[in-house]
Short mmCIF file of C-alpha atoms in Angstrom, two decimals:
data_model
loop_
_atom_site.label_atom_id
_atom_site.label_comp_id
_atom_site.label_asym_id
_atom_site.label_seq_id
_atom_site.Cartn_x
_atom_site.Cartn_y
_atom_site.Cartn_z
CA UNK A 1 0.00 0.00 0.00
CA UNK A 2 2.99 2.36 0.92
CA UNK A 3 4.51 1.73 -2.52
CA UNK A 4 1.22 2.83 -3.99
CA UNK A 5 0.99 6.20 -2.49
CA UNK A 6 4.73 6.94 -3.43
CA UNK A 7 3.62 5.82 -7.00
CA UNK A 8 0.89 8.12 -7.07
CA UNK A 9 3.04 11.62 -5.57
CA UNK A 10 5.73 10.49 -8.57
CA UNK A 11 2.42 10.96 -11.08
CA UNK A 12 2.14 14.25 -9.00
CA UNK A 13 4.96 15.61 -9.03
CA UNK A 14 5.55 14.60 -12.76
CA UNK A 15 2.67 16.52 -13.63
CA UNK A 16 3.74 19.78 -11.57
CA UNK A 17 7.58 18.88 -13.27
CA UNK A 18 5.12 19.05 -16.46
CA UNK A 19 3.71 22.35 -15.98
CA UNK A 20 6.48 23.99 -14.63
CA UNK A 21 8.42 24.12 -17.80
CA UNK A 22 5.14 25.84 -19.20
CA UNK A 23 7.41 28.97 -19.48
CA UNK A 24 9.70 27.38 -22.36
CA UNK A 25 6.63 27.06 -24.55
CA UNK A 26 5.24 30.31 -23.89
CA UNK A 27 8.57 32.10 -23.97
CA UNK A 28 7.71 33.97 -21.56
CA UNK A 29 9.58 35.76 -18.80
CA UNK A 30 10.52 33.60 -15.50
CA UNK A 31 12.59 33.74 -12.73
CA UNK A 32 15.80 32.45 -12.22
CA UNK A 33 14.04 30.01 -9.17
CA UNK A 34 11.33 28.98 -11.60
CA UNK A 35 13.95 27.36 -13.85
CA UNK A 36 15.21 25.08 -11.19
CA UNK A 37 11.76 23.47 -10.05
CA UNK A 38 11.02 21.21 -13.35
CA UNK A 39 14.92 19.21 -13.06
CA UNK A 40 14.06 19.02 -8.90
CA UNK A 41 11.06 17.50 -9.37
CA UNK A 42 12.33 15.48 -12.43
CA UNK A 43 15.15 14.29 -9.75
CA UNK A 44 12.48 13.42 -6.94
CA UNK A 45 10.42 11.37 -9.31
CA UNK A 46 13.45 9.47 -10.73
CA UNK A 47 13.76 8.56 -7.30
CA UNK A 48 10.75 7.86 -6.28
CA UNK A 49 10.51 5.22 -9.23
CA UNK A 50 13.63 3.93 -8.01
CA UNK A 51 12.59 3.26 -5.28
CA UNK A 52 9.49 1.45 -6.19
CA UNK A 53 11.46 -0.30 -8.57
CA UNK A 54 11.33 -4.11 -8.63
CA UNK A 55 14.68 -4.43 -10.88
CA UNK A 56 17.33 -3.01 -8.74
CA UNK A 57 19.86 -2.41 -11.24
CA UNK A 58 22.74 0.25 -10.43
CA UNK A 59 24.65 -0.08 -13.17
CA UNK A 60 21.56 0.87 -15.52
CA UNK A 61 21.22 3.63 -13.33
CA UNK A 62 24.71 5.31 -13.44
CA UNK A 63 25.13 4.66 -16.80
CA UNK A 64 21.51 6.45 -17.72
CA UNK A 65 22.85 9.61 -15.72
CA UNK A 66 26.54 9.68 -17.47
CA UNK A 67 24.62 9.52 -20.83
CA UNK A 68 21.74 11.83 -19.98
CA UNK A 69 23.77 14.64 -18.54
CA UNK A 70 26.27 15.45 -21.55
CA UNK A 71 22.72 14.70 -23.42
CA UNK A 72 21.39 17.63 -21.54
CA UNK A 73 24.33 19.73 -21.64
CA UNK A 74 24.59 19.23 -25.35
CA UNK A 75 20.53 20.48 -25.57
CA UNK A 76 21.19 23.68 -23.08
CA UNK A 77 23.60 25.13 -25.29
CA UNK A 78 21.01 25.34 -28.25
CA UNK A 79 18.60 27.19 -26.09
CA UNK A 80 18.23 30.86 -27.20
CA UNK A 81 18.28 32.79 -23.85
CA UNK A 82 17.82 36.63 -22.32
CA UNK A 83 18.08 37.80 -19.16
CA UNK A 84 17.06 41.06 -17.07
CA UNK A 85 19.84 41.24 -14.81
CA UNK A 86 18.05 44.11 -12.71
CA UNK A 87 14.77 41.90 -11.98
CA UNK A 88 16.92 38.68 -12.16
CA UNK A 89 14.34 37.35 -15.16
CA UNK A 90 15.09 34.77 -17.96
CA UNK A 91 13.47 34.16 -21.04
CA UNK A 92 14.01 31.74 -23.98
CA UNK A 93 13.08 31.11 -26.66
CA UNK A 94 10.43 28.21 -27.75
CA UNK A 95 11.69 25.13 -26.39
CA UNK A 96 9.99 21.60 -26.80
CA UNK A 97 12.99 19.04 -25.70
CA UNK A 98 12.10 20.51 -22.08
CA UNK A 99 8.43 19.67 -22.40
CA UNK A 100 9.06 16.72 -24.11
CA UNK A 101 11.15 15.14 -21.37
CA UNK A 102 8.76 16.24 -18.68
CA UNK A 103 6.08 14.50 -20.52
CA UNK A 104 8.00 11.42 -20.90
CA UNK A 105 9.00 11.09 -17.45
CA UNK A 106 4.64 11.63 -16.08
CA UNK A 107 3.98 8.64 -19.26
CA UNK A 108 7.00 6.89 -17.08
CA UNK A 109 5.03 7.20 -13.58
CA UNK A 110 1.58 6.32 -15.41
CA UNK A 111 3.78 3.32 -16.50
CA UNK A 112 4.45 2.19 -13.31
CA UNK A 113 1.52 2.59 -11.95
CA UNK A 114 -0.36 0.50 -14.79
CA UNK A 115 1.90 -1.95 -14.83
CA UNK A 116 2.69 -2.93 -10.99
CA UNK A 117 -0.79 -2.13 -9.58
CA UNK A 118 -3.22 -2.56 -12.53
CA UNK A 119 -1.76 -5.57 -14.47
CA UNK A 120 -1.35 -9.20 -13.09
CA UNK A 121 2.11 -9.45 -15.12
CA UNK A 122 4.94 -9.91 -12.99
CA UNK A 123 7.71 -7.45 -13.72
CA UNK A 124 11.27 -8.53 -15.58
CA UNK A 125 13.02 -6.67 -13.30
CA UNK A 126 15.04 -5.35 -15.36
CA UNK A 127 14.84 -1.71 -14.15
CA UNK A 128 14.23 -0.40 -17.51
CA UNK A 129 11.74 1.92 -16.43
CA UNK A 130 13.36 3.64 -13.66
CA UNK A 131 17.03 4.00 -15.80
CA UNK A 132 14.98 5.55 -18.10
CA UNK A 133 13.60 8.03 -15.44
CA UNK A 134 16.84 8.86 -14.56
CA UNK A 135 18.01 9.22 -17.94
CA UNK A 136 15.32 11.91 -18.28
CA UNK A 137 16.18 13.66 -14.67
CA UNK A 138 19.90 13.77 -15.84
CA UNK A 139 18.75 15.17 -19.40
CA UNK A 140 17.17 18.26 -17.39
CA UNK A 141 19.66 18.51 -14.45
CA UNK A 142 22.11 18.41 -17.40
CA UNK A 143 20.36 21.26 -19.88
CA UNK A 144 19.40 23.47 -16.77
CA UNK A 145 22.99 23.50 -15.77
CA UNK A 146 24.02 24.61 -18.97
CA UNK A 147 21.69 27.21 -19.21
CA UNK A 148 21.87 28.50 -15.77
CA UNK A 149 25.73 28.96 -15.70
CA UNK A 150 26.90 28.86 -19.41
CA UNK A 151 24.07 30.08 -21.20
CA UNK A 152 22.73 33.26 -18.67
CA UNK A 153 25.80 34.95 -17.72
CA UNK A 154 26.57 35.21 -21.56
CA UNK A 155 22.57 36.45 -22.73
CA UNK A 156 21.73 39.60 -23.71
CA UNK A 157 19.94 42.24 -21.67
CA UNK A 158 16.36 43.00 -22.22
CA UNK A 159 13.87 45.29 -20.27
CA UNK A 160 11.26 42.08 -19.06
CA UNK A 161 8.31 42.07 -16.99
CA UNK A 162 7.40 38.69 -15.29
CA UNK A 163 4.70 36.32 -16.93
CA UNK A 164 5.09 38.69 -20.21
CA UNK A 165 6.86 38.23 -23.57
CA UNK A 166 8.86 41.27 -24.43
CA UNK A 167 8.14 40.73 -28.27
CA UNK A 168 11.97 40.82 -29.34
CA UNK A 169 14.03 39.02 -30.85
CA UNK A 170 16.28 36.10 -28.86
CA UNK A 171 19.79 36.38 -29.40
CA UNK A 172 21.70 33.13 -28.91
#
């Protein structure tokens, strides 16, 4: 019953990680705190599924975070960012690998759920599900850091308002 209820805060939070990158499709201005919600919640969800994991396989598991981070990286340096240094905003430019990944990892918990409470199948255990959470985490710890500290510092200034699109141009 106790893996049940963690299954269903990892739907949850997958769905807040979901709507928190709302802001990439919109391109509109965000703060710099906003950014970092949708890879923490990406990173509590990875592991929360695995935890509930039946296939306990570490090796999976690093080797899904040394591919998905460079992955990431690789994706944060194609994002097209500004920044309003004096109200500490960013805005980019319209992103769907964020969205996409976020989506991905709430099919993941519906996944889980379906397939350990729902079905009468008994699991491989081979912990494909869960690497592949993690894989996704890593893909928007990795993108976030390269965006937050590579990406930022270097963006032009622009005059923003919070929640608004400034109507200009993004400047890579």
């Amino acid at each position: 019953m106790v893996v049940f209820f963690f299954q269903l805060a990892a739907i949850v939070l997958a769905a807040l990680a979901l709507w928190s990158v709302r802001h990439e499709l919109n391109e509109k201005a965000t703060t710099r705190r906003a950014w970092v919600v949708t890879p923490a919640l990406a990173i509590v969800v990875a592991a929360i599924l695995l935890i509930v994991s039946p296939g306990k396989r570490y090796e999976l598991w690093v080797a899904a975070i040394i591919v998905g981070l460079p992955v990431g990286a690789f994706a944060g340096l194609w994002l097209k960012v500004n920044r309003d240094y004096g109200q500490s905003l960013v805005r980019v430019a319209r992103a769907w690998d964020g969205a996409g990944a976020a989506t991905l990892l709430l099919l993941l918990t519906l996944a889980r759920i379906v397939t350990s409470q729902l079905m009468v199948r008994e699991s491989g255990r081979f912990g494909v599900l869960g690497a592949s959470a993690v894989f996704l985490a890593s893909y928007l710890v990795g993108r976030y850091l390269v965006a937050r500290f590579y990406k930022s510092p270097r963006a032009i200034h622009l005059d923003m308002i919070l929640g608004k699109d400034p109507g200009r141009t993004l400047i890579a």
